[in-house]
Amino acid sequence: MDKGYCATECSMPDVDAPKLDYKIKQQIMDALRVRDQGEYIIGLYGSDKRAEDSVKRIIRRVERDGLFTKIVTATVTKKPDITNIQMQIGDAIGLNFDDTTDLAESTCCTCFGYSKRMRTAERANLLCAKMKELQTVLVVLYDLHVKLDLGEIGIPFGEDHNGCKILLSSTNLEVLSKEVKVHKLIQLSQT
């Protein structure tokens, strides 16, 4: 086959793709660097694979530049399991929710049959307190498909913790823009 020929299955590389990728990466990095300007939740909209690859590159860059004390990642999935998300975040920041010592010191009320909700709320309180101890933290939530209550999970941001940034990836633009209402929305290129 001639090198200049390309069948319909083959896509020619876009000469502008690296520049566009660089611009997108710079937009994300700029949003992560900004403090105290109301851009705490950053949404990345694009295909799952594209978003995952972009986030991995961003995490490497953030680690290299030392922008955050801690980087935490969790996968949300189509039907978010708050407990699972809390456990992933807790593990990453050194909280062991199975440790009865932490729970015994808490003020969790399990009365009136709401013990599951209270345990979720208690984990949220513990997560929030632990994350506030970190000067700066980047929380990356992959695969967002529906609205997610960050407070229910225990992720502090804004006035509660201006050193916390949240990076959300989703294939659903409406979830990011209308339901979660991200502060900065960045569309990933489709190449």
XYZ file of N, CA and C in Angstrom:
573
model
N 0.842 -1.187 0.000
C 0.000 0.000 0.000
C 0.882 1.243 0.000
N 0.552 2.194 -0.822
C 1.259 3.459 -0.921
C 1.134 4.227 0.387
N 2.221 4.817 0.885
C 2.205 5.564 2.139
C 1.261 6.757 2.097
N 1.025 7.302 0.947
C 0.153 8.470 0.827
C -1.322 8.110 0.788
N -1.627 6.817 0.618
C -3.005 6.382 0.497
C -3.528 5.936 1.856
N -4.788 6.233 2.156
C -5.389 5.822 3.412
C -6.806 5.350 3.155
N -7.129 4.142 3.545
C -8.484 3.614 3.390
C -9.418 4.331 4.365
N -10.722 4.113 4.231
C -11.681 4.815 5.077
C -11.520 4.482 6.552
N -11.024 3.261 6.907
C -10.830 2.919 8.314
C -9.673 3.693 8.932
N -8.764 4.102 8.132
C -7.575 4.782 8.608
C -7.832 6.280 8.710
N -7.390 6.876 9.783
C -7.554 8.330 9.881
C -6.183 8.983 9.835
N -6.092 10.005 9.041
C -4.839 10.732 8.922
C -4.611 11.522 10.202
N -3.395 11.577 10.700
C -3.131 12.349 11.910
C -3.409 13.822 11.666
N -4.026 14.433 12.621
C -4.351 15.859 12.547
C -3.115 16.646 12.972
N -2.608 17.449 12.081
C -1.399 18.215 12.345
C -1.607 19.152 13.534
N -2.833 19.657 13.731
C -3.102 20.579 14.822
C -3.393 19.883 16.153
N -3.524 18.561 16.165
C -3.882 17.836 17.388
C -2.906 18.075 18.535
N -1.568 17.988 18.342
C -0.669 18.240 19.466
C -0.813 19.655 20.030
N -1.010 20.641 19.151
C -1.190 22.012 19.632
C -2.481 22.121 20.432
N -3.528 21.496 19.942
C -4.802 21.529 20.637
C -4.682 20.830 21.981
N -4.010 19.664 22.004
C -3.789 18.955 23.256
C -3.007 19.822 24.232
N -2.010 20.523 23.727
C -1.221 21.408 24.584
C -2.092 22.526 25.141
N -2.951 23.106 24.292
C -3.844 24.174 24.751
C -4.810 23.670 25.809
N -5.357 22.481 25.594
C -6.283 21.903 26.571
C -5.554 21.628 27.881
N -4.360 21.057 27.787
C -3.578 20.774 28.986
C -3.264 22.065 29.730
N -2.950 23.110 28.999
C -2.664 24.398 29.639
C -3.909 24.977 30.310
N -5.075 24.835 29.665
C -6.326 25.299 30.283
C -6.568 24.584 31.605
N -6.374 23.285 31.600
C -6.581 22.503 32.815
C -5.567 22.906 33.878
N -4.307 22.992 33.501
C -3.264 23.358 34.469
C -3.499 24.766 35.021
N -3.886 25.692 34.168
C -4.183 27.053 34.638
C -5.330 27.045 35.640
N -6.369 26.275 35.348
C -7.511 26.182 36.262
C -7.091 25.557 37.591
N -6.181 24.593 37.560
C -5.720 23.956 38.791
C -4.816 24.877 39.609
N -4.082 25.737 38.947
C -3.176 26.650 39.652
C -3.897 27.813 40.327
N -5.018 28.237 39.764
C -5.743 29.398 40.278
C -6.293 29.094 41.660
N -6.091 30.007 42.592
C -6.632 29.876 43.944
C -7.539 31.072 44.224
N -8.527 30.864 45.015
C -9.413 31.934 45.508
C -10.134 32.712 44.416
N -10.429 32.087 43.279
C -11.168 32.793 42.240
C -12.423 32.029 41.832
N -12.873 31.116 42.685
C -14.127 30.429 42.447
C -14.096 29.293 41.449
N -12.932 28.889 41.002
C -12.838 27.760 40.062
C -12.340 26.525 40.808
N -13.225 25.953 41.620
C -12.841 24.796 42.424
C -13.209 23.473 41.761
N -14.253 23.492 40.943
C -14.694 22.266 40.283
C -14.473 22.413 38.779
N -13.636 21.539 38.242
C -13.279 21.590 36.831
C -13.824 20.334 36.162
N -14.557 20.521 35.084
C -15.137 19.398 34.364
C -14.439 19.169 33.042
N -14.124 17.907 32.766
C -13.555 17.513 31.481
C -14.596 16.696 30.748
N -14.972 17.174 29.582
C -15.996 16.522 28.776
C -15.359 15.911 27.546
N -15.576 14.617 27.354
C -15.055 13.923 26.180
C -15.246 12.432 26.342
N -14.725 11.675 25.400
C -14.865 10.221 25.458
C -14.150 9.684 26.701
N -14.610 8.531 27.185
C -14.010 7.938 28.383
C -12.506 7.767 28.235
N -12.091 7.174 27.123
C -10.676 6.899 26.896
C -9.882 8.196 26.812
N -10.415 9.161 26.104
C -9.746 10.456 25.937
C -9.602 11.160 27.286
N -10.680 11.155 28.071
C -10.654 11.808 29.377
C -9.660 11.117 30.315
N -9.695 9.794 30.307
C -8.793 9.041 31.177
C -7.332 9.327 30.828
N -7.006 9.298 29.541
C -5.637 9.589 29.104
C -5.230 11.010 29.479
N -6.133 11.968 29.269
C -5.836 13.365 29.590
C -5.610 13.549 31.080
N -6.451 12.933 31.887
C -6.317 13.067 33.341
C -5.011 12.448 33.820
N -4.631 11.314 33.268
C -3.364 10.687 33.660
C -2.187 11.616 33.369
N -2.223 12.262 32.199
C -1.148 13.202 31.855
C -1.153 14.402 32.792
N -2.347 14.876 33.130
C -2.463 16.023 34.040
C -1.929 15.648 35.428
N -2.276 14.464 35.899
C -1.798 14.026 37.213
C -0.272 13.957 37.230
N 0.322 13.412 36.177
C 1.794 13.364 36.102
C 2.386 14.771 36.159
N 1.772 15.690 35.437
C 2.268 17.074 35.414
C 2.095 17.736 36.775
N 0.957 17.518 37.414
C 0.696 18.083 38.735
C 1.697 17.540 39.757
N 1.970 16.237 39.683
C 2.953 15.637 40.576
C 4.336 16.234 40.333
N 4.698 16.350 39.073
C 6.006 16.914 38.720
C 6.157 18.339 39.225
N 5.087 19.148 39.068
C 5.133 20.544 39.478
C 4.891 20.736 40.969
N 4.459 19.686 41.667
C 4.213 19.780 43.103
C 3.078 20.734 43.463
N 2.018 20.751 42.647
C 0.912 21.691 42.874
C 0.038 21.331 44.068
N -0.035 20.044 44.411
C -0.924 19.610 45.479
C -0.183 18.702 46.454
N -0.545 18.812 47.726
C 0.012 17.960 48.764
C -0.389 16.516 48.507
N -1.631 16.321 48.074
C -2.170 14.977 47.858
C -3.041 14.974 46.616
N -2.965 13.887 45.853
C -3.839 13.678 44.693
C -4.632 12.405 44.965
N -5.950 12.536 44.891
C -6.856 11.443 45.213
C -7.694 11.140 43.979
N -7.819 9.863 43.625
C -8.659 9.496 42.487
C -9.702 8.472 42.917
N -10.867 8.556 42.288
C -11.935 7.591 42.532
C -12.766 7.464 41.262
N -13.299 6.290 41.047
C -14.181 6.047 39.908
C -15.615 6.077 40.403
N -16.460 6.830 39.703
C -17.837 7.042 40.145
C -18.765 5.962 39.595
N -18.729 5.643 38.347
C -19.580 4.688 37.614
C -20.980 5.234 37.346
N -21.744 4.485 36.557
C -23.072 4.945 36.134
C -24.050 5.046 37.289
N -23.955 4.149 38.247
C -24.789 4.208 39.452
C -23.854 4.428 40.632
N -23.629 5.695 41.005
C -22.649 5.994 42.046
C -22.943 5.284 43.369
N -21.925 4.663 43.910
C -21.978 4.042 45.222
C -21.173 4.956 46.152
N -21.885 5.775 46.923
C -21.240 6.775 47.775
C -20.251 6.111 48.730
N -20.646 5.006 49.319
C -19.761 4.307 50.258
C -18.464 3.895 49.561
N -18.558 3.342 48.368
C -17.369 2.929 47.625
C -16.482 4.131 47.287
N -17.085 5.222 46.875
C -16.313 6.429 46.564
C -15.615 6.926 47.819
N -16.333 6.942 48.939
C -15.741 7.377 50.208
C -14.574 6.470 50.599
N -14.734 5.178 50.402
C -13.669 4.226 50.744
C -12.430 4.461 49.869
N -12.635 4.702 48.569
C -11.504 4.959 47.675
C -10.749 6.211 48.115
N -11.498 7.269 48.416
C -10.868 8.528 48.838
C -10.201 8.346 50.197
N -10.903 7.688 51.118
C -10.350 7.445 52.451
C -9.036 6.687 52.394
N -8.983 5.627 51.588
C -7.751 4.859 51.426
C -6.616 5.751 50.936
N -6.915 6.622 49.997
C -5.887 7.481 49.400
C -5.339 8.518 50.372
N -6.149 8.941 51.339
C -5.667 9.966 52.284
C -5.337 9.390 53.664
N -5.344 8.063 53.767
C -4.908 7.425 55.002
C -5.995 7.211 56.039
N -7.244 7.222 55.629
C -8.345 6.932 56.549
C -8.784 5.489 56.361
N -8.858 4.765 57.437
C -9.352 3.394 57.386
C -10.703 3.372 58.071
N -11.764 3.312 57.296
C -13.105 3.374 57.865
C -13.485 2.115 58.618
N -12.718 1.045 58.475
C -12.986 -0.172 59.228
C -12.413 -0.089 60.640
N -11.579 0.920 60.884
C -10.957 1.084 62.192
C -12.000 1.596 63.186
N -12.353 0.805 64.174
C -13.394 1.188 65.138
C -12.943 2.328 66.036
N -11.642 2.550 66.156
C -11.167 3.663 66.979
C -11.662 4.989 66.431
N -11.525 5.196 65.109
C -11.995 6.440 64.504
C -13.498 6.607 64.704
N -14.248 5.533 64.514
C -15.701 5.624 64.632
C -16.130 5.798 66.072
N -15.403 5.209 67.033
C -15.769 5.328 68.440
C -15.607 6.759 68.926
N -14.657 7.489 68.367
C -14.435 8.868 68.779
C -15.419 9.834 68.138
N -16.215 9.368 67.209
C -17.128 10.238 66.488
C -18.427 10.439 67.253
N -19.257 11.329 66.745
C -20.542 11.623 67.372
C -21.684 11.138 66.499
N -21.495 10.003 65.855
C -22.501 9.467 64.935
C -23.712 8.943 65.697
N -24.905 9.320 65.250
C -26.147 8.833 65.847
C -26.772 7.840 64.879
N -27.032 6.634 65.365
C -27.599 5.611 64.489
C -29.022 5.259 64.899
N -29.721 6.208 65.442
C -31.072 5.922 65.908
C -32.100 6.065 64.788
N -33.310 5.635 65.046
C -34.446 5.744 64.135
C -34.254 4.984 62.824
N -33.408 3.971 62.824
C -33.273 3.130 61.653
C -32.495 3.753 60.497
N -31.786 4.838 60.729
C -31.037 5.506 59.667
C -29.541 5.229 59.779
N -29.177 4.058 60.262
C -27.769 3.784 60.516
C -26.926 3.846 59.243
N -27.413 3.355 58.095
C -26.631 3.414 56.858
C -26.378 4.858 56.454
N -27.420 5.699 56.495
C -27.252 7.104 56.149
C -26.291 7.789 57.119
N -26.441 7.472 58.411
C -25.573 8.091 59.401
C -24.129 7.648 59.216
N -23.921 6.384 58.887
C -22.555 5.936 58.662
C -21.972 6.644 57.445
N -22.783 6.836 56.410
C -22.323 7.588 55.239
C -21.995 9.017 55.643
N -22.861 9.615 56.436
C -22.628 10.985 56.900
C -21.391 11.053 57.793
N -21.202 10.061 58.632
C -20.030 10.051 59.503
C -18.747 9.923 58.685
N -18.758 9.028 57.695
C -17.583 8.916 56.818
C -17.330 10.244 56.128
N -18.393 10.914 55.703
C -18.247 12.219 55.052
C -17.597 13.219 55.998
N -18.019 13.226 57.246
C -17.420 14.142 58.235
C -15.946 13.841 58.451
N -15.610 12.563 58.565
C -14.213 12.173 58.747
C -13.367 12.525 57.528
N -13.902 12.256 56.336
C -13.192 12.609 55.104
C -12.947 14.105 55.029
N -13.997 14.853 55.285
C -13.908 16.309 55.213
C -12.849 16.835 56.180
N -12.882 16.355 57.420
C -11.907 16.804 58.424
C -10.482 16.447 58.015
N -10.296 15.228 57.527
C -8.957 14.787 57.119
C -8.457 15.584 55.915
N -9.348 15.844 54.963
C -8.940 16.592 53.770
C -8.601 18.041 54.117
N -9.290 18.598 55.102
C -8.993 19.967 55.524
C -7.618 20.071 56.174
N -7.120 18.949 56.712
C -5.778 18.934 57.287
C -4.713 19.075 56.204
N -5.048 18.644 54.998
C -4.113 18.749 53.878
C -4.171 20.172 53.343
N -3.036 20.799 53.176
C -3.017 22.176 52.690
C -3.636 22.279 51.303
N -3.226 21.385 50.410
C -3.789 21.370 49.058
C -4.066 19.933 48.661
N -5.208 19.726 47.999
C -5.572 18.383 47.577
C -6.325 18.461 46.253
N -5.994 17.548 45.354
C -6.693 17.426 44.091
C -7.499 16.127 44.138
N -8.813 16.250 43.964
C -9.692 15.093 43.936
C -10.119 14.879 42.484
N -9.818 13.713 41.940
C -10.175 13.368 40.570
C -11.264 12.303 40.619
N -12.408 12.616 40.034
C -13.503 11.654 39.967
C -13.743 11.305 38.502
N -13.502 10.037 38.176
C -13.654 9.539 36.812
C -15.072 9.059 36.558
N -15.479 9.131 35.305
C -16.658 8.418 34.823
C -17.966 8.887 35.463
N -18.152 10.175 35.521
C -19.365 10.754 36.110
C -20.503 10.700 35.089
N -21.635 10.106 35.489
C -22.774 9.974 34.584
C -24.022 10.667 35.098
N -24.090 10.912 36.401
C -25.243 11.560 37.017
C -24.748 12.568 38.041
N -25.670 13.412 38.483
C -25.332 14.406 39.499
C -24.773 13.716 40.737
N -23.770 14.319 41.320
C -23.112 13.770 42.488
C -23.029 14.859 43.544
N -23.468 14.558 44.758
C -23.421 15.503 45.864
C -22.055 15.383 46.547
N -21.186 16.343 46.289
C -19.833 16.286 46.833
C -19.836 16.387 48.351
N -20.795 17.116 48.906
C -20.924 17.229 50.352
C -21.287 15.905 50.993
N -22.151 15.132 50.346
C -22.534 13.828 50.873
C -21.331 12.885 50.919
N -20.434 13.030 49.973
C -19.218 12.217 49.957
C -18.258 12.688 51.044
N -18.210 13.991 51.266
C -17.299 14.552 52.256
C -16.142 15.305 51.641
N -16.343 15.811 50.438
C -15.290 16.558 49.743
C -15.499 18.054 49.994
N -14.607 18.668 50.762
C -14.741 20.105 51.020
C -14.133 20.917 49.878
N -14.715 22.046 49.558
C -14.151 22.925 48.532
C -14.715 24.312 48.746
N -14.210 25.257 47.979
C -14.686 26.633 48.105
C -14.336 27.207 49.461
N -15.294 27.829 50.109
C -15.051 28.451 51.411
C -14.669 27.422 52.473
N -15.124 26.188 52.317
C -14.778 25.142 53.280
C -13.305 24.743 53.195
N -12.734 24.802 52.001
C -11.334 24.399 51.811
C -10.877 24.904 50.444
N -10.316 26.111 50.423
C -9.949 26.672 49.121
C -8.682 26.046 48.530
N -8.069 25.128 49.247
C -6.920 24.408 48.709
C -7.315 23.120 48.014
N -8.619 22.841 47.960
C -9.114 21.616 47.338
C -9.671 21.921 45.947
N -9.185 21.195 44.976
C -9.704 21.292 43.609
C -10.285 19.939 43.232
N -11.339 19.972 42.442
C -12.019 18.751 42.036
C -12.027 18.700 40.516
N -11.521 17.608 39.976
C -11.469 17.401 38.534
C -12.409 16.246 38.208
N -13.454 16.544 37.443
C -14.462 15.551 37.086
C -14.348 15.221 35.611
N -14.443 13.940 35.261
C -14.478 13.577 33.841
C -15.809 12.921 33.545
N -16.379 13.276 32.397
C -17.672 12.739 32.008
C -17.827 12.748 30.496
N -18.648 11.825 30.017
C -19.018 11.829 28.606
C -20.318 12.595 28.411
N -20.919 13.053 29.496
C -22.210 13.726 29.459
C -22.039 15.207 29.783
N -22.152 16.039 28.769
C -21.988 17.474 28.933
C -23.024 18.068 29.881
N -24.262 17.592 29.773
C -25.342 18.127 30.608
C -25.093 17.872 32.100
N -24.541 16.722 32.430
C -24.241 16.420 33.834
C -23.247 17.435 34.389
N -22.209 17.716 33.621
C -21.193 18.654 34.087
C -21.710 20.094 34.142
N -22.412 20.515 33.103
C -22.799 21.922 33.010
C -24.065 22.275 33.776
N -25.052 21.383 33.791
C -26.335 21.742 34.404
C -26.583 21.073 35.742
N -26.128 19.840 35.912
C -26.422 19.128 37.151
C -25.354 19.366 38.220
N -24.098 19.201 37.866
C -23.023 19.429 38.828
C -22.650 20.912 38.855
N -22.864 21.596 37.748
C -22.549 23.019 37.611
C -21.074 23.313 37.922
N -20.211 22.691 37.113
C -18.774 22.901 37.283
C -18.446 24.376 37.093
N -17.372 24.805 37.718
C -16.947 26.199 37.616
C -16.167 26.466 36.330
N -15.508 25.431 35.836
C -14.734 25.546 34.600
C -14.969 24.276 33.801
N -15.469 24.419 32.582
C -15.763 23.268 31.719
C -14.789 23.273 30.555
N -14.126 22.153 30.355
C -13.146 22.033 29.275
C -13.518 20.835 28.422
N -13.737 21.087 27.124
C -14.071 20.015 26.202
C -12.785 19.471 25.598
N -12.632 18.168 25.700
C -11.463 17.512 25.140
C -11.653 17.309 23.654
N -10.558 17.385 22.903
C -10.652 17.166 21.464
C -11.045 15.724 21.209
N -11.657 15.479 20.087
C -12.149 14.144 19.755
C -11.131 13.346 18.942
N -9.939 13.857 18.741
C -8.941 13.145 17.947
C -8.202 12.142 18.762
